[in-house]
């Protein structure tokens, strides 16, 4: 899959977690911890670049199994993965995949977590512009959940 860092951002969110990167990274990658803040989803992956990642569970009383591929993975620094959800109502094809890119940076004795969403094939669609506030609200809630889990 193509590198995504140059693709326009369709949504972003960030949070400062009052824990060192090591603890935050564990909360981002340990399936038992992810489940606590990511809509109760079960994440399955080996975190190897080019390998699959799936998120399964129930959201708003609907079962789901989202999937994608690990695009980058540098422990305690950054990760990215492609993501498509059948709940989106869109066809399972590359044009409908988002990329989720998460970076960690030092911040006043804690860790700043920044999440940026873009489209796998680049560009910003009308649907992205219309949904940006919803995407960001959802990601902000997810990152607040991550903060609570990592700081517990």
Coordinates of N, CA and C in Angstrom, one line a residue:
X1 N 0.8 -1.2 0.0 CA 0.0 0.0 0.0 C 0.9 1.2 0.0
X2 N 0.4 2.3 -0.5 CA 1.2 3.5 -0.7 C 1.5 4.2 0.7
X3 N 2.6 5.0 0.7 CA 2.9 5.8 1.9 C 1.7 6.8 2.0
X4 N 1.4 7.2 3.2 CA 0.2 8.0 3.4 C 0.5 9.4 4.0
X5 N 1.7 9.6 4.4 CA 2.0 10.8 5.1 C 1.7 12.1 4.3
X6 N 1.7 12.1 3.0 CA 1.5 13.2 2.2 C 0.0 13.4 1.9
X7 N -0.9 12.5 2.2 CA -2.3 12.6 1.9 C -2.9 13.6 2.8
X8 N -3.9 14.4 2.3 CA -4.6 15.4 3.1 C -5.3 14.8 4.3
X9 N -5.3 15.5 5.4 CA -5.9 15.0 6.6 C -7.4 15.2 6.5
X10 N -8.2 14.2 6.8 CA -9.7 14.3 6.8 C -10.3 14.5 8.2
X11 N -9.5 14.2 9.2 CA -9.9 14.4 10.6 C -8.6 14.3 11.5
X12 N -8.6 14.9 12.6 CA -7.5 14.8 13.6 C -8.0 15.0 15.0
X13 N -7.2 14.4 15.9 CA -7.5 14.6 17.3 C -6.2 14.3 18.1
X14 N -6.1 14.9 19.3 CA -4.9 14.6 20.1 C -5.3 14.7 21.6
X15 N -4.5 14.1 22.4 CA -4.6 14.1 23.9 C -3.3 14.0 24.5
X16 N -3.1 14.6 25.7 CA -1.9 14.4 26.5 C -2.2 13.4 27.6
X17 N -1.5 12.3 27.6 CA -1.6 11.2 28.6 C -0.5 11.4 29.6
X18 N -0.9 11.4 30.9 CA 0.1 11.6 31.9 C 0.8 10.3 32.3
X19 N 1.4 9.7 31.3 CA 2.2 8.5 31.5 C 3.3 8.5 30.4
X20 N 4.4 7.7 30.7 CA 5.4 7.6 29.7 C 5.0 6.9 28.4
X21 N 5.7 7.1 27.4 CA 5.4 6.5 26.1 C 5.2 5.0 26.2
X22 N 6.0 4.3 27.0 CA 5.9 2.8 27.1 C 4.5 2.4 27.5
X23 N 3.9 3.1 28.5 CA 2.6 2.7 29.0 C 1.5 3.1 28.0
X24 N 1.7 4.2 27.3 CA 0.7 4.6 26.3 C 0.8 3.6 25.1
X25 N 2.0 3.2 24.7 CA 2.1 2.3 23.6 C 1.4 1.0 23.9
X26 N 1.6 0.5 25.2 CA 0.9 -0.7 25.6 C -0.6 -0.6 25.5
X27 N -1.1 0.6 25.9 CA -2.6 0.8 25.8 C -3.0 0.8 24.3
X28 N -2.2 1.2 23.4 CA -2.5 1.3 22.0 C -2.4 -0.1 21.3
X29 N -1.6 -1.0 21.9 CA -1.4 -2.3 21.2 C -1.8 -3.5 21.9
X30 N -2.1 -3.5 23.1 CA -2.6 -4.6 23.9 C -4.1 -4.8 23.7
X31 N -4.5 -5.9 23.0 CA -5.9 -6.1 22.7 C -6.8 -6.0 23.9
X32 N -6.4 -6.5 25.1 CA -7.3 -6.4 26.2 C -7.5 -4.9 26.6
X33 N -6.5 -4.1 26.5 CA -6.6 -2.7 26.8 C -7.4 -1.9 25.7
X34 N -7.1 -2.2 24.4 CA -7.8 -1.6 23.3 C -9.3 -1.8 23.4
X35 N -9.7 -3.0 23.8 CA -11.1 -3.3 23.9 C -11.9 -2.4 24.9
X36 N -11.1 -1.9 25.9 CA -11.7 -1.0 27.0 C -12.1 0.3 26.5
X37 N -11.4 0.8 25.4 CA -11.7 2.2 25.0 C -12.1 2.3 23.5
X38 N -12.0 1.2 22.7 CA -12.3 1.2 21.3 C -13.6 0.5 21.0
X39 N -14.7 1.1 21.5 CA -16.1 0.6 21.2 C -16.2 -0.9 21.6
X40 N -15.4 -1.4 22.6 CA -15.5 -2.8 23.0 C -15.0 -3.8 21.9
X41 N -14.3 -3.2 20.9 CA -13.8 -4.1 19.8 C -12.7 -5.0 20.2
X42 N -12.7 -6.2 19.6 CA -11.6 -7.1 19.7 C -10.7 -6.8 18.5
X43 N -9.4 -6.4 18.8 CA -8.5 -6.2 17.7 C -7.6 -7.4 17.6
X44 N -7.4 -7.8 16.3 CA -6.5 -9.0 16.0 C -5.5 -8.5 15.0
X45 N -4.2 -8.6 15.3 CA -3.1 -8.4 14.4 C -1.8 -8.8 15.1
X46 N -0.8 -9.0 14.3 CA 0.5 -9.3 14.8 C 1.4 -8.0 14.8
X47 N 0.8 -6.9 14.3 CA 1.5 -5.6 14.2 C 2.7 -5.6 13.2
X48 N 2.7 -6.5 12.3 CA 3.8 -6.5 11.3 C 3.3 -5.8 10.1
X49 N 4.2 -4.9 9.5 CA 3.8 -4.1 8.4 C 3.4 -5.0 7.2
X50 N 2.3 -4.7 6.6 CA 1.8 -5.5 5.5 C 0.9 -6.6 5.9
X51 N 0.7 -6.8 7.2 CA -0.2 -7.9 7.7 C -1.5 -7.3 8.1
X52 N -2.6 -8.2 8.1 CA -3.9 -7.7 8.4 C -4.1 -7.2 9.8
X53 N -5.1 -6.4 10.0 CA -5.7 -6.0 11.3 C -7.2 -6.0 11.2
X54 N -7.8 -6.6 12.2 CA -9.3 -6.6 12.2 C -9.8 -6.0 13.6
X55 N -10.9 -5.4 13.5 CA -11.6 -4.9 14.7 C -13.0 -5.5 14.6
X56 N -13.4 -6.3 15.7 CA -14.8 -6.9 15.6 C -15.5 -6.6 16.9
X57 N -16.8 -6.5 16.8 CA -17.6 -6.3 18.0 C -19.0 -5.9 17.6
X58 N -19.6 -5.1 18.5 CA -21.0 -4.6 18.3 C -21.0 -3.1 18.6
X59 N -21.6 -2.3 17.7 CA -21.7 -0.9 17.8 C -23.1 -0.5 17.5
X60 N -23.7 0.3 18.4 CA -25.1 0.7 18.2 C -26.0 -0.5 17.8
X61 N -25.8 -1.6 18.6 CA -26.6 -2.9 18.4 C -26.3 -3.6 17.1
X62 N -25.3 -3.2 16.3 CA -25.0 -3.8 15.1 C -23.6 -4.5 15.2
X63 N -23.5 -5.8 14.9 CA -22.2 -6.5 14.8 C -21.4 -5.9 13.7
X64 N -20.1 -5.9 13.9 CA -19.2 -5.4 12.8 C -17.9 -6.1 12.8
X65 N -17.2 -6.2 11.7 CA -15.9 -6.6 11.6 C -15.2 -5.7 10.6
X66 N -14.5 -4.7 11.1 CA -13.7 -3.8 10.3 C -12.4 -4.4 10.0
X67 N -11.8 -4.1 8.9 CA -10.4 -4.6 8.6 C -9.6 -3.7 7.8
X68 N -8.3 -4.0 7.8 CA -7.3 -3.2 7.1 C -6.0 -3.9 7.1
X69 N -4.9 -3.1 7.0 CA -3.6 -3.6 6.9 C -2.6 -2.7 7.7
X70 N -1.7 -3.2 8.4 CA -0.7 -2.4 9.1 C 0.2 -1.8 8.0
X71 N 0.3 -0.4 8.1 CA 1.1 0.3 7.1 C 2.5 0.7 7.6
X72 N 2.5 1.0 8.9 CA 3.8 1.4 9.6 C 3.7 1.0 11.1
X73 N 4.8 0.8 11.7 CA 4.8 0.4 13.1 C 6.2 0.6 13.7
X74 N 6.4 1.6 14.4 CA 7.6 1.9 15.1 C 7.3 2.0 16.6
X75 N 7.6 1.0 17.4 CA 7.2 1.0 18.8 C 7.6 2.3 19.6
X76 N 6.6 2.8 20.3 CA 6.7 4.0 21.1 C 6.9 5.2 20.3
X77 N 6.7 5.2 19.0 CA 6.9 6.4 18.1 C 5.6 6.6 17.3
X78 N 5.3 5.6 16.4 CA 4.2 5.8 15.5 C 3.7 4.5 14.9
X79 N 2.4 4.5 14.5 CA 1.9 3.4 13.8 C 0.8 4.0 12.8
X80 N 0.5 3.2 11.8 CA -0.6 3.5 10.9 C -1.1 2.2 10.3
X81 N -2.4 2.3 10.0 CA -3.1 1.2 9.4 C -4.2 1.7 8.5
X82 N -4.5 0.9 7.5 CA -5.7 1.2 6.7 C -6.9 0.6 7.4
X83 N -8.1 1.2 7.1 CA -9.3 0.8 7.8 C -10.5 0.9 6.9
X84 N -11.3 -0.1 6.9 CA -12.6 0.0 6.2 C -13.6 -0.7 7.1
X85 N -14.8 -0.2 7.2 CA -15.9 -0.7 8.0 C -17.1 -1.0 7.2
X86 N -17.7 -2.2 7.3 CA -19.0 -2.4 6.5 C -20.1 -1.5 7.1
X87 N -20.0 -1.0 8.3 CA -21.0 -0.1 8.8 C -21.0 1.2 8.1
X88 N -20.0 1.5 7.3 CA -19.9 2.8 6.5 C -20.9 2.7 5.4
X89 N -21.3 1.5 5.0 CA -22.3 1.4 3.9 C -21.6 1.5 2.5
X90 N -20.3 1.7 2.6 CA -19.5 1.8 1.3 C -19.0 0.4 0.9
X91 N -18.6 0.3 -0.4 CA -18.1 -0.9 -1.0 C -16.7 -1.1 -0.5
X92 N -16.3 -2.4 -0.3 CA -15.0 -2.8 0.2 C -14.0 -2.7 -0.9
X93 N -13.5 -1.5 -1.2 CA -12.5 -1.2 -2.2 C -11.6 -0.1 -1.7
X94 N -10.3 -0.1 -2.2 CA -9.3 0.9 -1.7 C -9.8 2.3 -1.6
X95 N -10.6 2.8 -2.6 CA -11.1 4.2 -2.5 C -11.9 4.5 -1.3
X96 N -12.4 3.5 -0.6 CA -13.3 3.7 0.6 C -12.5 3.4 1.9
X97 N -11.2 3.2 1.8 CA -10.4 2.9 3.0 C -9.9 4.2 3.6
X98 N -9.9 4.3 4.9 CA -9.2 5.4 5.6 C -7.8 4.9 6.0
X99 N -7.0 5.8 6.3 CA -5.7 5.5 7.0 C -5.8 6.2 8.4
X100 N -5.5 5.4 9.4 CA -5.4 6.0 10.8 C -3.9 6.0 11.1
X101 N -3.4 7.2 11.4 CA -1.9 7.4 11.7 C -1.9 8.0 13.1
X102 N -1.1 7.3 14.0 CA -1.0 7.7 15.4 C 0.4 7.9 15.7
X103 N 0.7 9.1 16.3 CA 2.1 9.4 16.7 C 2.2 9.7 18.2
X104 N 3.3 9.4 18.8 CA 3.5 9.7 20.2 C 4.7 10.7 20.3
X105 N 4.6 11.7 21.2 CA 5.6 12.7 21.4 C 5.7 13.0 22.9
X106 N 6.9 13.4 23.3 CA 7.0 13.8 24.7 C 6.2 15.1 25.0
X107 N 5.6 15.2 26.1 CA 4.8 16.4 26.5 C 4.8 16.5 28.0
X108 N 5.6 17.5 28.5 CA 5.5 17.8 29.9 C 5.4 16.6 30.9
X109 N 6.3 15.7 30.7 CA 6.4 14.5 31.6 C 5.4 13.4 31.2
X110 N 4.6 13.7 30.2 CA 3.7 12.7 29.7 C 3.9 12.4 28.2
X111 N 2.9 12.0 27.6 CA 2.9 11.6 26.2 C 1.8 12.3 25.4
X112 N 2.1 13.0 24.3 CA 1.1 13.5 23.5 C 0.8 12.5 22.4
X113 N -0.5 12.1 22.3 CA -0.9 11.2 21.3 C -1.7 12.0 20.2
X114 N -1.2 11.9 19.0 CA -1.9 12.6 17.9 C -2.4 11.5 16.9
X115 N -3.7 11.6 16.5 CA -4.3 10.7 15.6 C -4.7 11.6 14.4
X116 N -4.3 11.1 13.2 CA -4.8 11.8 11.9 C -5.4 10.7 11.0
X117 N -6.5 11.1 10.5 CA -7.2 10.2 9.5 C -7.1 10.8 8.1
X118 N -6.8 10.0 7.1 CA -6.7 10.4 5.8 C -7.3 9.3 4.9
X119 N -7.4 9.5 3.6 CA -7.9 8.5 2.7 C -6.7 7.7 2.1
X120 N -6.9 6.4 2.0 CA -5.8 5.6 1.5 C -5.3 6.0 0.1
X121 N -6.2 6.4 -0.8 CA -5.8 6.9 -2.1 C -5.7 8.4 -2.2
X122 N -5.6 9.1 -1.1 CA -5.4 10.5 -1.1 C -6.7 11.3 -1.4
X123 N -6.6 12.6 -1.3 CA -7.8 13.4 -1.6 C -8.7 13.5 -0.4
X124 N -9.6 14.5 -0.5 CA -10.7 14.7 0.5 C -12.0 14.7 -0.3
X125 N -12.9 13.8 0.1 CA -14.2 13.7 -0.6 C -15.2 14.7 0.1
X126 N -16.3 14.8 -0.6 CA -17.4 15.6 -0.1 C -17.9 15.0 1.2
X127 N -18.0 13.6 1.2 CA -18.4 12.9 2.4 C -17.4 13.2 3.6
X128 N -16.1 13.2 3.3 CA -15.2 13.6 4.3 C -15.4 14.9 4.9
X129 N -15.7 15.9 4.0 CA -15.9 17.3 4.5 C -17.2 17.3 5.4
X130 N -18.2 16.6 4.9 CA -19.5 16.6 5.6 C -19.4 15.9 7.0
X131 N -18.5 14.9 7.1 CA -18.4 14.0 8.3 C -17.3 14.4 9.2
X132 N -16.4 15.4 8.8 CA -15.2 15.7 9.6 C -15.5 15.9 11.1
X133 N -16.5 16.7 11.4 CA -16.9 16.9 12.8 C -17.2 15.6 13.5
X134 N -18.0 14.8 12.9 CA -18.3 13.5 13.5 C -17.1 12.6 13.7
X135 N -16.3 12.5 12.6 CA -15.0 11.8 12.7 C -14.2 12.2 13.9
X136 N -14.0 13.6 14.0 CA -13.2 14.1 15.1 C -13.8 13.9 16.5
X137 N -15.1 14.0 16.6 CA -15.8 13.8 17.8 C -15.5 12.3 18.3
X138 N -15.7 11.4 17.3 CA -15.5 10.0 17.6 C -14.0 9.7 18.0
X139 N -13.1 10.3 17.3 CA -11.6 10.1 17.6 C -11.3 10.7 19.0
X140 N -11.8 11.9 19.2 CA -11.6 12.6 20.5 C -12.1 11.7 21.7
X141 N -13.3 11.1 21.5 CA -13.8 10.2 22.5 C -12.9 9.0 22.7
X142 N -12.4 8.4 21.6 CA -11.5 7.3 21.7 C -10.3 7.6 22.4
X143 N -9.7 8.8 22.1 CA -8.4 9.2 22.7 C -8.6 9.5 24.2
X144 N -9.8 10.0 24.5 CA -10.0 10.3 26.0 C -10.1 8.9 26.7
X145 N -10.7 7.9 26.0 CA -10.8 6.6 26.6 C -9.4 6.0 26.7
X146 N -8.6 6.1 25.7 CA -7.2 5.7 25.8 C -6.5 6.3 27.0
X147 N -6.7 7.6 27.2 CA -6.0 8.3 28.3 C -6.4 7.7 29.6
X148 N -7.7 7.5 29.8 CA -8.2 6.9 31.1 C -7.6 5.5 31.3
X149 N -7.6 4.7 30.2 CA -7.0 3.3 30.4 C -5.5 3.4 30.7
X150 N -4.8 4.2 29.9 CA -3.4 4.3 30.1 C -3.0 4.8 31.5
X151 N -3.8 5.7 32.0 CA -3.5 6.4 33.3 C -4.0 5.5 34.5
X152 N -4.8 4.5 34.2 CA -5.4 3.7 35.3 C -4.3 2.9 36.0

